[in-house]
Amino acid sequence: MCKTNKLIPLYLMALSLFIIFTITACGDSSTESEFGANYDGAQSIGASVSYNTGGAVDQMADLSALLVADSKSALQRLNPDKGIVMTYNISTGYWNILLTRERGLAGSHPYANITRNYTLQYRNETGDFQKYYVTNNDTARTVIFNIISGSGEHITRNVHQNLDALTGAWIVTKANTDSVVVNGTYNRQAHDTITGYNSTRVSVNTLAVELENVILPRGYTLHYYNAVSGTLTGTFDATITFSSGDTYVERIVHRDINVSFGEGTAKIDLGARIFKTNLLSGELEN
């Protein structure tokens, strides 16, 4: 046999090993990229639903404070250093509510500086609107709560979010009980600067979810976030740009998500992995 023929099996073996190593390396890279995108997504989502960061649970706390007889005073206690303006439209039965809120020290973390515009309508047992939660000894049974707009920023250990748009449409049932039920929609658009893992990246993202039988305490309570339970389902979409470092390759992110509240945490299911967020701080716990 000629020398060339003897070398063919060696060439084939080397080629096979090269292909195996290449596929393995690509698989590892893909896995790492997916984890990085999921981790950043979970950080953005966690901060967008938590209390101190002005997320969804913060708006839920505002709603709960409005489900008492002296609602403006209750809401003011959540906002002692900033302004609240409430005006009533006698024709539509809606309150228009404007508030500003600041938590923490500017330039540090945790920190939040936010503005919100809500509308709210109380309805009695027959479905007619009434001016107050309790009007002529009749307690509201249903409440319509709309998040008209929002702006501001929040800062956690790894995420600095600037809020671009905020809307929501919630229906509250069992409003005359100690635990109310909320269903509806919640949408946020923001751009986040995320640091960690030797890189800095900007995530321009949209969170679009539905509230499914979320249970809230009526009236604000200490450690309010521990009493919230229920589920958010929807989507998270982001466009990622790295300003320094380059820790993963995924640039256009789309995830179907499920967020479940309970015992002061939010479990964020992105399909490949479940992350847990502290509902007070908005920080990931794992």
PDB file of C-alpha atoms in Angstrom:
ATOM      1  CA  MET A   1       0.000   0.000   0.000  1.00  0.00           C
ATOM      2  CA  CYS A   2       1.279   3.455  -0.845  1.00  0.00           C
ATOM      3  CA  LYS A   3       2.153   5.965   1.888  1.00  0.00           C
ATOM      4  CA  THR A   4      -0.662   8.329   0.814  1.00  0.00           C
ATOM      5  CA  ASN A   5      -3.328   5.673   1.359  1.00  0.00           C
ATOM      6  CA  LYS A   6      -1.938   4.941   4.820  1.00  0.00           C
ATOM      7  CA  LEU A   7      -2.369   8.617   5.784  1.00  0.00           C
ATOM      8  CA  ILE A   8      -6.028   8.858   4.715  1.00  0.00           C
ATOM      9  CA  PRO A   9      -7.428   7.285   7.935  1.00  0.00           C
ATOM     10  CA  LEU A  10      -5.324   9.723   9.979  1.00  0.00           C
ATOM     11  CA  TYR A  11      -6.684  12.675   8.014  1.00  0.00           C
ATOM     12  CA  LEU A  12     -10.258  11.429   8.494  1.00  0.00           C
ATOM     13  CA  MET A  13      -9.728  10.979  12.245  1.00  0.00           C
ATOM     14  CA  ALA A  14      -8.280  14.473  12.602  1.00  0.00           C
ATOM     15  CA  LEU A  15     -11.165  15.942  10.607  1.00  0.00           C
ATOM     16  CA  SER A  16     -13.712  14.120  12.762  1.00  0.00           C
ATOM     17  CA  LEU A  17     -12.129  15.399  15.974  1.00  0.00           C
ATOM     18  CA  PHE A  18     -12.071  18.952  14.595  1.00  0.00           C
ATOM     19  CA  ILE A  19     -15.779  18.779  13.746  1.00  0.00           C
ATOM     20  CA  ILE A  20     -16.652  17.380  17.191  1.00  0.00           C
ATOM     21  CA  PHE A  21     -14.694  20.080  19.019  1.00  0.00           C
ATOM     22  CA  THR A  22     -16.183  22.780  16.807  1.00  0.00           C
ATOM     23  CA  ILE A  23     -19.756  21.627  17.440  1.00  0.00           C
ATOM     24  CA  THR A  24     -19.102  21.315  21.175  1.00  0.00           C
ATOM     25  CA  ALA A  25     -17.582  24.779  21.348  1.00  0.00           C
ATOM     26  CA  CYS A  26     -20.497  26.279  19.429  1.00  0.00           C
ATOM     27  CA  GLY A  27     -22.944  24.516  21.724  1.00  0.00           C
ATOM     28  CA  ASP A  28     -21.205  25.893  24.831  1.00  0.00           C
ATOM     29  CA  SER A  29     -21.162  29.383  23.329  1.00  0.00           C
ATOM     30  CA  SER A  30     -24.854  29.192  22.492  1.00  0.00           C
ATOM     31  CA  THR A  31     -25.692  28.023  26.014  1.00  0.00           C
ATOM     32  CA  GLU A  32     -23.627  30.780  27.600  1.00  0.00           C
ATOM     33  CA  SER A  33     -25.215  33.372  25.315  1.00  0.00           C
ATOM     34  CA  GLU A  34     -28.727  32.195  26.175  1.00  0.00           C
ATOM     35  CA  PHE A  35     -27.954  32.285  29.900  1.00  0.00           C
ATOM     36  CA  GLY A  36     -26.504  35.788  29.623  1.00  0.00           C
ATOM     37  CA  ALA A  37     -29.550  37.095  27.763  1.00  0.00           C
ATOM     38  CA  ASN A  38     -31.910  35.370  30.201  1.00  0.00           C
ATOM     39  CA  TYR A  39     -30.018  36.695  33.224  1.00  0.00           C
ATOM     40  CA  ASP A  40     -30.160  40.260  31.937  1.00  0.00           C
ATOM     41  CA  GLY A  41     -33.812  39.828  31.037  1.00  0.00           C
ATOM     42  CA  ALA A  42     -34.581  38.578  34.537  1.00  0.00           C
ATOM     43  CA  GLN A  43     -32.768  41.569  36.038  1.00  0.00           C
ATOM     44  CA  SER A  44     -34.830  43.999  33.955  1.00  0.00           C
ATOM     45  CA  ILE A  45     -38.106  42.185  34.620  1.00  0.00           C
ATOM     46  CA  GLY A  46     -37.420  41.829  38.341  1.00  0.00           C
ATOM     47  CA  ALA A  47     -36.773  45.540  38.761  1.00  0.00           C
ATOM     48  CA  SER A  48     -39.836  46.346  36.625  1.00  0.00           C
ATOM     49  CA  VAL A  49     -42.266  44.464  38.876  1.00  0.00           C
ATOM     50  CA  SER A  50     -40.879  45.218  42.353  1.00  0.00           C
ATOM     51  CA  TYR A  51     -41.792  47.742  45.037  1.00  0.00           C
ATOM     52  CA  ASN A  52     -38.824  50.010  45.791  1.00  0.00           C
ATOM     53  CA  THR A  53     -38.023  50.317  42.087  1.00  0.00           C
ATOM     54  CA  GLY A  54     -41.440  51.740  41.206  1.00  0.00           C
ATOM     55  CA  GLY A  55     -42.483  48.539  39.465  1.00  0.00           C
ATOM     56  CA  ALA A  56     -45.873  46.843  39.226  1.00  0.00           C
ATOM     57  CA  VAL A  57     -46.057  46.064  42.958  1.00  0.00           C
ATOM     58  CA  ASP A  58     -45.518  49.753  43.704  1.00  0.00           C
ATOM     59  CA  GLN A  59     -48.592  50.582  41.603  1.00  0.00           C
ATOM     60  CA  MET A  60     -50.478  47.770  43.333  1.00  0.00           C
ATOM     61  CA  ALA A  61     -49.651  49.375  46.683  1.00  0.00           C
ATOM     62  CA  ASP A  62     -51.066  52.684  45.435  1.00  0.00           C
ATOM     63  CA  LEU A  63     -54.232  50.896  44.359  1.00  0.00           C
ATOM     64  CA  SER A  64     -54.611  49.138  47.719  1.00  0.00           C
ATOM     65  CA  ALA A  65     -54.213  52.455  49.545  1.00  0.00           C
ATOM     66  CA  LEU A  66     -57.143  53.823  47.535  1.00  0.00           C
ATOM     67  CA  LEU A  67     -59.459  51.018  48.679  1.00  0.00           C
ATOM     68  CA  VAL A  68     -60.277  52.562  52.060  1.00  0.00           C
ATOM     69  CA  ALA A  69     -62.669  55.244  53.277  1.00  0.00           C
ATOM     70  CA  ASP A  70     -60.066  58.025  53.528  1.00  0.00           C
ATOM     71  CA  SER A  71     -58.163  57.097  50.385  1.00  0.00           C
ATOM     72  CA  LYS A  72     -56.274  60.346  49.794  1.00  0.00           C
ATOM     73  CA  SER A  73     -54.803  60.325  53.311  1.00  0.00           C
ATOM     74  CA  ALA A  74     -53.854  56.665  52.887  1.00  0.00           C
ATOM     75  CA  LEU A  75     -52.103  57.397  49.605  1.00  0.00           C
ATOM     76  CA  GLN A  76     -50.400  60.433  51.130  1.00  0.00           C
ATOM     77  CA  ARG A  77     -48.854  58.223  53.823  1.00  0.00           C
ATOM     78  CA  LEU A  78     -47.093  56.331  51.032  1.00  0.00           C
ATOM     79  CA  ASN A  79     -45.858  59.618  49.632  1.00  0.00           C
ATOM     80  CA  PRO A  80     -45.050  61.876  52.602  1.00  0.00           C
ATOM     81  CA  ASP A  81     -42.412  64.056  50.961  1.00  0.00           C
ATOM     82  CA  LYS A  82     -43.911  64.534  47.507  1.00  0.00           C
ATOM     83  CA  GLY A  83     -47.117  65.804  45.990  1.00  0.00           C
ATOM     84  CA  ILE A  84     -50.423  64.131  45.189  1.00  0.00           C
ATOM     85  CA  VAL A  85     -53.151  65.831  43.170  1.00  0.00           C
ATOM     86  CA  MET A  86     -56.588  64.171  42.982  1.00  0.00           C
ATOM     87  CA  THR A  87     -59.457  65.650  40.968  1.00  0.00           C
ATOM     88  CA  TYR A  88     -62.926  64.190  40.421  1.00  0.00           C
ATOM     89  CA  ASN A  89     -64.978  64.281  37.223  1.00  0.00           C
ATOM     90  CA  ILE A  90     -68.616  64.278  38.264  1.00  0.00           C
ATOM     91  CA  SER A  91     -69.751  63.358  34.737  1.00  0.00           C
ATOM     92  CA  THR A  92     -67.634  60.230  34.277  1.00  0.00           C
ATOM     93  CA  GLY A  93     -67.185  59.219  37.906  1.00  0.00           C
ATOM     94  CA  TYR A  94     -63.414  58.987  37.481  1.00  0.00           C
ATOM     95  CA  TRP A  95     -60.736  60.344  39.758  1.00  0.00           C
ATOM     96  CA  ASN A  96     -57.583  61.619  38.065  1.00  0.00           C
ATOM     97  CA  ILE A  97     -54.524  61.107  40.256  1.00  0.00           C
ATOM     98  CA  LEU A  98     -51.069  62.620  39.750  1.00  0.00           C
ATOM     99  CA  LEU A  99     -48.191  61.759  42.057  1.00  0.00           C
ATOM    100  CA  THR A 100     -44.431  61.996  42.308  1.00  0.00           C
ATOM    101  CA  ARG A 101     -42.299  59.787  44.524  1.00  0.00           C
ATOM    102  CA  GLU A 102     -38.635  59.479  45.474  1.00  0.00           C
ATOM    103  CA  ARG A 103     -36.942  56.677  47.373  1.00  0.00           C
ATOM    104  CA  GLY A 104     -33.290  56.602  48.427  1.00  0.00           C
ATOM    105  CA  LEU A 105     -30.520  59.078  47.648  1.00  0.00           C
ATOM    106  CA  ALA A 106     -29.898  60.306  44.104  1.00  0.00           C
ATOM    107  CA  GLY A 107     -26.736  58.823  42.626  1.00  0.00           C
ATOM    108  CA  SER A 108     -26.750  55.815  44.955  1.00  0.00           C
ATOM    109  CA  HIS A 109     -28.612  52.531  45.027  1.00  0.00           C
ATOM    110  CA  PRO A 110     -31.283  51.584  45.697  1.00  0.00           C
ATOM    111  CA  TYR A 111     -32.915  54.715  44.297  1.00  0.00           C
ATOM    112  CA  ALA A 112     -36.133  55.601  42.491  1.00  0.00           C
ATOM    113  CA  ASN A 113     -37.612  58.881  41.298  1.00  0.00           C
ATOM    114  CA  ILE A 114     -40.962  58.466  39.590  1.00  0.00           C
ATOM    115  CA  THR A 115     -44.132  60.190  38.410  1.00  0.00           C
ATOM    116  CA  ARG A 116     -47.448  58.444  37.844  1.00  0.00           C
ATOM    117  CA  ASN A 117     -50.823  59.367  36.386  1.00  0.00           C
ATOM    118  CA  TYR A 118     -53.772  57.147  37.323  1.00  0.00           C
ATOM    119  CA  THR A 119     -57.525  57.211  36.835  1.00  0.00           C
ATOM    120  CA  LEU A 120     -59.864  55.368  39.178  1.00  0.00           C
ATOM    121  CA  GLN A 121     -63.593  54.741  39.381  1.00  0.00           C
ATOM    122  CA  TYR A 122     -65.489  53.162  42.279  1.00  0.00           C
ATOM    123  CA  ARG A 123     -68.592  51.107  41.433  1.00  0.00           C
ATOM    124  CA  ASN A 124     -71.297  49.895  43.776  1.00  0.00           C
ATOM    125  CA  GLU A 125     -73.074  46.558  43.888  1.00  0.00           C
ATOM    126  CA  THR A 126     -75.349  47.448  40.957  1.00  0.00           C
ATOM    127  CA  GLY A 127     -72.449  48.641  38.791  1.00  0.00           C
ATOM    128  CA  ASP A 128     -73.148  52.354  39.120  1.00  0.00           C
ATOM    129  CA  PHE A 129     -70.223  54.638  39.863  1.00  0.00           C
ATOM    130  CA  GLN A 130     -69.923  56.442  43.174  1.00  0.00           C
ATOM    131  CA  LYS A 131     -67.556  59.192  44.273  1.00  0.00           C
ATOM    132  CA  TYR A 132     -65.808  57.499  47.185  1.00  0.00           C
ATOM    133  CA  TYR A 133     -64.872  53.999  48.233  1.00  0.00           C
ATOM    134  CA  VAL A 134     -67.628  54.330  50.843  1.00  0.00           C
ATOM    135  CA  THR A 135     -70.494  56.575  49.715  1.00  0.00           C
ATOM    136  CA  ASN A 136     -73.709  56.835  51.772  1.00  0.00           C
ATOM    137  CA  ASN A 137     -72.709  53.686  53.657  1.00  0.00           C
ATOM    138  CA  ASP A 138     -72.371  51.802  50.361  1.00  0.00           C
ATOM    139  CA  THR A 139     -68.942  50.202  49.911  1.00  0.00           C
ATOM    140  CA  ALA A 140     -67.576  49.820  46.390  1.00  0.00           C
ATOM    141  CA  ARG A 141     -67.653  46.281  45.045  1.00  0.00           C
ATOM    142  CA  THR A 142     -65.682  46.863  41.835  1.00  0.00           C
ATOM    143  CA  VAL A 143     -62.951  49.380  41.024  1.00  0.00           C
ATOM    144  CA  ILE A 144     -61.588  50.392  37.629  1.00  0.00           C
ATOM    145  CA  PHE A 145     -57.931  51.441  37.881  1.00  0.00           C
ATOM    146  CA  ASN A 146     -55.984  52.701  34.872  1.00  0.00           C
ATOM    147  CA  ILE A 147     -52.304  53.577  34.683  1.00  0.00           C
ATOM    148  CA  ILE A 148     -52.347  56.393  32.151  1.00  0.00           C
ATOM    149  CA  SER A 149     -48.635  57.194  32.073  1.00  0.00           C
ATOM    150  CA  GLY A 150     -45.412  57.038  34.030  1.00  0.00           C
ATOM    151  CA  SER A 151     -41.859  58.310  33.882  1.00  0.00           C
ATOM    152  CA  GLY A 152     -38.717  58.345  35.988  1.00  0.00           C
ATOM    153  CA  GLU A 153     -35.764  56.146  36.825  1.00  0.00           C
ATOM    154  CA  HIS A 154     -34.663  53.512  39.273  1.00  0.00           C
ATOM    155  CA  ILE A 155     -31.250  52.156  40.211  1.00  0.00           C
ATOM    156  CA  THR A 156     -30.387  48.755  41.674  1.00  0.00           C
ATOM    157  CA  ARG A 157     -26.987  47.162  42.129  1.00  0.00           C
ATOM    158  CA  ASN A 158     -26.661  46.209  38.450  1.00  0.00           C
ATOM    159  CA  VAL A 159     -29.510  47.985  36.641  1.00  0.00           C
ATOM    160  CA  HIS A 160     -30.156  51.670  35.961  1.00  0.00           C
ATOM    161  CA  GLN A 161     -33.533  51.937  34.268  1.00  0.00           C
ATOM    162  CA  ASN A 162     -35.031  54.981  32.583  1.00  0.00           C
ATOM    163  CA  LEU A 163     -38.750  54.495  32.067  1.00  0.00           C
ATOM    164  CA  ASP A 164     -39.988  55.553  28.621  1.00  0.00           C
ATOM    165  CA  ALA A 165     -43.672  54.582  28.814  1.00  0.00           C
ATOM    166  CA  LEU A 166     -46.057  52.948  31.275  1.00  0.00           C
ATOM    167  CA  THR A 167     -49.703  51.906  30.882  1.00  0.00           C
ATOM    168  CA  GLY A 168     -52.108  49.526  32.543  1.00  0.00           C
ATOM    169  CA  ALA A 169     -55.815  48.702  32.733  1.00  0.00           C
ATOM    170  CA  TRP A 170     -56.911  46.841  35.873  1.00  0.00           C
ATOM    171  CA  ILE A 171     -60.280  45.642  37.115  1.00  0.00           C
ATOM    172  CA  VAL A 172     -60.580  45.059  40.854  1.00  0.00           C
ATOM    173  CA  THR A 173     -63.253  42.682  42.126  1.00  0.00           C
ATOM    174  CA  LYS A 174     -64.205  41.741  45.687  1.00  0.00           C
ATOM    175  CA  ALA A 175     -63.235  45.313  46.538  1.00  0.00           C
ATOM    176  CA  ASN A 176     -65.294  45.202  49.734  1.00  0.00           C
ATOM    177  CA  THR A 177     -63.249  42.334  51.205  1.00  0.00           C
ATOM    178  CA  ASP A 178     -59.876  42.286  52.946  1.00  0.00           C
ATOM    179  CA  SER A 179     -58.224  40.611  49.936  1.00  0.00           C
ATOM    180  CA  VAL A 180     -59.105  41.989  46.513  1.00  0.00           C
ATOM    181  CA  VAL A 181     -58.651  40.344  43.103  1.00  0.00           C
ATOM    182  CA  VAL A 182     -57.010  42.177  40.199  1.00  0.00           C
ATOM    183  CA  ASN A 183     -57.023  41.266  36.505  1.00  0.00           C
ATOM    184  CA  GLY A 184     -55.872  43.329  33.559  1.00  0.00           C
ATOM    185  CA  THR A 185     -52.898  44.433  31.472  1.00  0.00           C
ATOM    186  CA  TYR A 186     -49.544  46.022  32.308  1.00  0.00           C
ATOM    187  CA  ASN A 187     -47.032  47.425  29.811  1.00  0.00           C
ATOM    188  CA  ARG A 188     -43.643  49.065  30.318  1.00  0.00           C
ATOM    189  CA  GLN A 189     -41.112  50.410  27.822  1.00  0.00           C
ATOM    190  CA  ALA A 190     -37.675  51.301  29.140  1.00  0.00           C
ATOM    191  CA  HIS A 191     -33.978  51.434  28.434  1.00  0.00           C
ATOM    192  CA  ASP A 192     -31.723  49.818  31.011  1.00  0.00           C
ATOM    193  CA  THR A 193     -27.990  50.153  31.515  1.00  0.00           C
ATOM    194  CA  ILE A 194     -26.816  46.841  32.963  1.00  0.00           C
ATOM    195  CA  THR A 195     -23.371  46.202  34.461  1.00  0.00           C
ATOM    196  CA  GLY A 196     -21.606  43.083  35.689  1.00  0.00           C
ATOM    197  CA  TYR A 197     -19.630  40.161  34.270  1.00  0.00           C
ATOM    198  CA  ASN A 198     -16.961  42.555  32.962  1.00  0.00           C
ATOM    199  CA  SER A 199     -19.247  44.349  30.542  1.00  0.00           C
ATOM    200  CA  THR A 200     -21.768  47.161  30.235  1.00  0.00           C
ATOM    201  CA  ARG A 201     -24.789  46.769  27.995  1.00  0.00           C
ATOM    202  CA  VAL A 202     -27.903  48.769  27.173  1.00  0.00           C
ATOM    203  CA  SER A 203     -31.225  46.951  26.922  1.00  0.00           C
ATOM    204  CA  VAL A 204     -34.055  48.761  25.136  1.00  0.00           C
ATOM    205  CA  ASN A 205     -36.979  46.636  26.231  1.00  0.00           C
ATOM    206  CA  THR A 206     -40.729  46.161  26.393  1.00  0.00           C
ATOM    207  CA  LEU A 207     -42.572  44.207  29.072  1.00  0.00           C
ATOM    208  CA  ALA A 208     -46.168  43.310  28.143  1.00  0.00           C
ATOM    209  CA  VAL A 209     -48.065  41.127  30.616  1.00  0.00           C
ATOM    210  CA  GLU A 210     -51.532  40.253  31.855  1.00  0.00           C
ATOM    211  CA  LEU A 211     -52.414  40.068  35.536  1.00  0.00           C
ATOM    212  CA  GLU A 212     -54.233  36.835  36.290  1.00  0.00           C
ATOM    213  CA  ASN A 213     -56.135  36.768  39.582  1.00  0.00           C
ATOM    214  CA  VAL A 214     -53.525  38.743  41.470  1.00  0.00           C
ATOM    215  CA  ILE A 215     -54.485  38.943  45.155  1.00  0.00           C
ATOM    216  CA  LEU A 216     -53.764  42.177  47.026  1.00  0.00           C
ATOM    217  CA  PRO A 217     -54.457  43.209  50.601  1.00  0.00           C
ATOM    218  CA  ARG A 218     -57.033  45.990  50.795  1.00  0.00           C
ATOM    219  CA  GLY A 219     -55.379  49.047  52.307  1.00  0.00           C
ATOM    220  CA  TYR A 220     -51.632  49.442  52.537  1.00  0.00           C
ATOM    221  CA  THR A 221     -49.916  47.296  55.180  1.00  0.00           C
ATOM    222  CA  LEU A 222     -46.361  47.072  56.485  1.00  0.00           C
ATOM    223  CA  HIS A 223     -44.290  44.724  54.305  1.00  0.00           C
ATOM    224  CA  TYR A 224     -47.053  44.981  51.716  1.00  0.00           C
ATOM    225  CA  TYR A 225     -45.032  43.130  49.064  1.00  0.00           C
ATOM    226  CA  ASN A 226     -45.089  39.964  51.194  1.00  0.00           C
ATOM    227  CA  ALA A 227     -48.883  39.797  50.889  1.00  0.00           C
ATOM    228  CA  VAL A 228     -49.082  39.969  47.081  1.00  0.00           C
ATOM    229  CA  SER A 229     -49.781  36.727  45.202  1.00  0.00           C
ATOM    230  CA  GLY A 230     -50.815  35.722  41.707  1.00  0.00           C
ATOM    231  CA  THR A 231     -49.392  35.495  38.212  1.00  0.00           C
ATOM    232  CA  LEU A 232     -48.286  37.693  35.329  1.00  0.00           C
ATOM    233  CA  THR A 233     -47.977  36.144  31.866  1.00  0.00           C
ATOM    234  CA  GLY A 234     -46.834  37.727  28.640  1.00  0.00           C
ATOM    235  CA  THR A 235     -43.693  38.660  26.742  1.00  0.00           C
ATOM    236  CA  PHE A 236     -40.384  40.428  27.205  1.00  0.00           C
ATOM    237  CA  ASP A 237     -38.593  41.866  24.168  1.00  0.00           C
ATOM    238  CA  ALA A 238     -35.228  43.614  24.165  1.00  0.00           C
ATOM    239  CA  THR A 239     -32.553  44.935  21.840  1.00  0.00           C
ATOM    240  CA  ILE A 240     -29.093  44.656  23.410  1.00  0.00           C
ATOM    241  CA  THR A 241     -26.076  46.881  22.699  1.00  0.00           C
ATOM    242  CA  PHE A 242     -22.703  46.384  24.395  1.00  0.00           C
ATOM    243  CA  SER A 243     -20.818  49.567  25.258  1.00  0.00           C
ATOM    244  CA  SER A 244     -17.923  47.661  26.855  1.00  0.00           C
ATOM    245  CA  GLY A 245     -17.065  43.978  26.980  1.00  0.00           C
ATOM    246  CA  ASP A 246     -18.947  41.361  24.991  1.00  0.00           C
ATOM    247  CA  THR A 247     -20.185  38.569  27.232  1.00  0.00           C
ATOM    248  CA  TYR A 248     -22.890  37.070  25.017  1.00  0.00           C
ATOM    249  CA  VAL A 249     -23.858  37.196  21.361  1.00  0.00           C
ATOM    250  CA  GLU A 250     -27.654  37.411  21.463  1.00  0.00           C
ATOM    251  CA  ARG A 251     -28.742  40.916  20.449  1.00  0.00           C
ATOM    252  CA  ILE A 252     -32.469  40.600  19.734  1.00  0.00           C
ATOM    253  CA  VAL A 253     -34.210  38.927  22.669  1.00  0.00           C
ATOM    254  CA  HIS A 254     -37.778  37.613  22.753  1.00  0.00           C
ATOM    255  CA  ARG A 255     -39.085  35.560  25.648  1.00  0.00           C
ATOM    256  CA  ASP A 256     -42.486  34.264  26.667  1.00  0.00           C
ATOM    257  CA  ILE A 257     -42.549  34.798  30.413  1.00  0.00           C
ATOM    258  CA  ASN A 258     -44.440  33.771  33.523  1.00  0.00           C
ATOM    259  CA  VAL A 259     -43.980  35.717  36.756  1.00  0.00           C
ATOM    260  CA  SER A 260     -45.500  34.328  39.951  1.00  0.00           C
ATOM    261  CA  PHE A 261     -45.745  36.375  43.153  1.00  0.00           C
ATOM    262  CA  GLY A 262     -45.670  34.938  46.644  1.00  0.00           C
ATOM    263  CA  GLU A 263     -43.938  35.293  50.017  1.00  0.00           C
ATOM    264  CA  GLY A 264     -42.177  38.498  49.024  1.00  0.00           C
ATOM    265  CA  THR A 265     -40.592  37.146  45.850  1.00  0.00           C
ATOM    266  CA  ALA A 266     -41.257  36.981  42.128  1.00  0.00           C
ATOM    267  CA  LYS A 267     -40.342  33.770  40.331  1.00  0.00           C
ATOM    268  CA  ILE A 268     -39.507  34.695  36.745  1.00  0.00           C
ATOM    269  CA  ASP A 269     -39.817  31.799  34.299  1.00  0.00           C
ATOM    270  CA  LEU A 270     -38.130  32.535  30.969  1.00  0.00           C
ATOM    271  CA  GLY A 271     -38.464  28.988  29.678  1.00  0.00           C
ATOM    272  CA  ALA A 272     -34.874  27.821  30.065  1.00  0.00           C
ATOM    273  CA  ARG A 273     -34.486  28.796  33.708  1.00  0.00           C
ATOM    274  CA  ILE A 274     -36.435  30.247  36.629  1.00  0.00           C
ATOM    275  CA  PHE A 275     -34.974  33.270  38.421  1.00  0.00           C
ATOM    276  CA  LYS A 276     -36.120  34.632  41.772  1.00  0.00           C
ATOM    277  CA  THR A 277     -36.377  38.350  42.567  1.00  0.00           C
ATOM    278  CA  ASN A 278     -36.822  40.045  45.931  1.00  0.00           C
ATOM    279  CA  LEU A 279     -40.057  42.038  45.575  1.00  0.00           C
ATOM    280  CA  LEU A 280     -38.854  44.778  47.907  1.00  0.00           C
ATOM    281  CA  SER A 281     -35.483  45.545  46.312  1.00  0.00           C
ATOM    282  CA  GLY A 282     -35.944  44.270  42.755  1.00  0.00           C
ATOM    283  CA  GLU A 283     -32.637  42.375  43.041  1.00  0.00           C
ATOM    284  CA  LEU A 284     -32.174  38.791  41.851  1.00  0.00           C
ATOM    285  CA  GLU A 285     -31.734  36.267  44.640  1.00  0.00           C
ATOM    286  CA  ASN A 286     -30.095  33.587  42.453  1.00  0.00           C
TER     287      ASN A 286
END
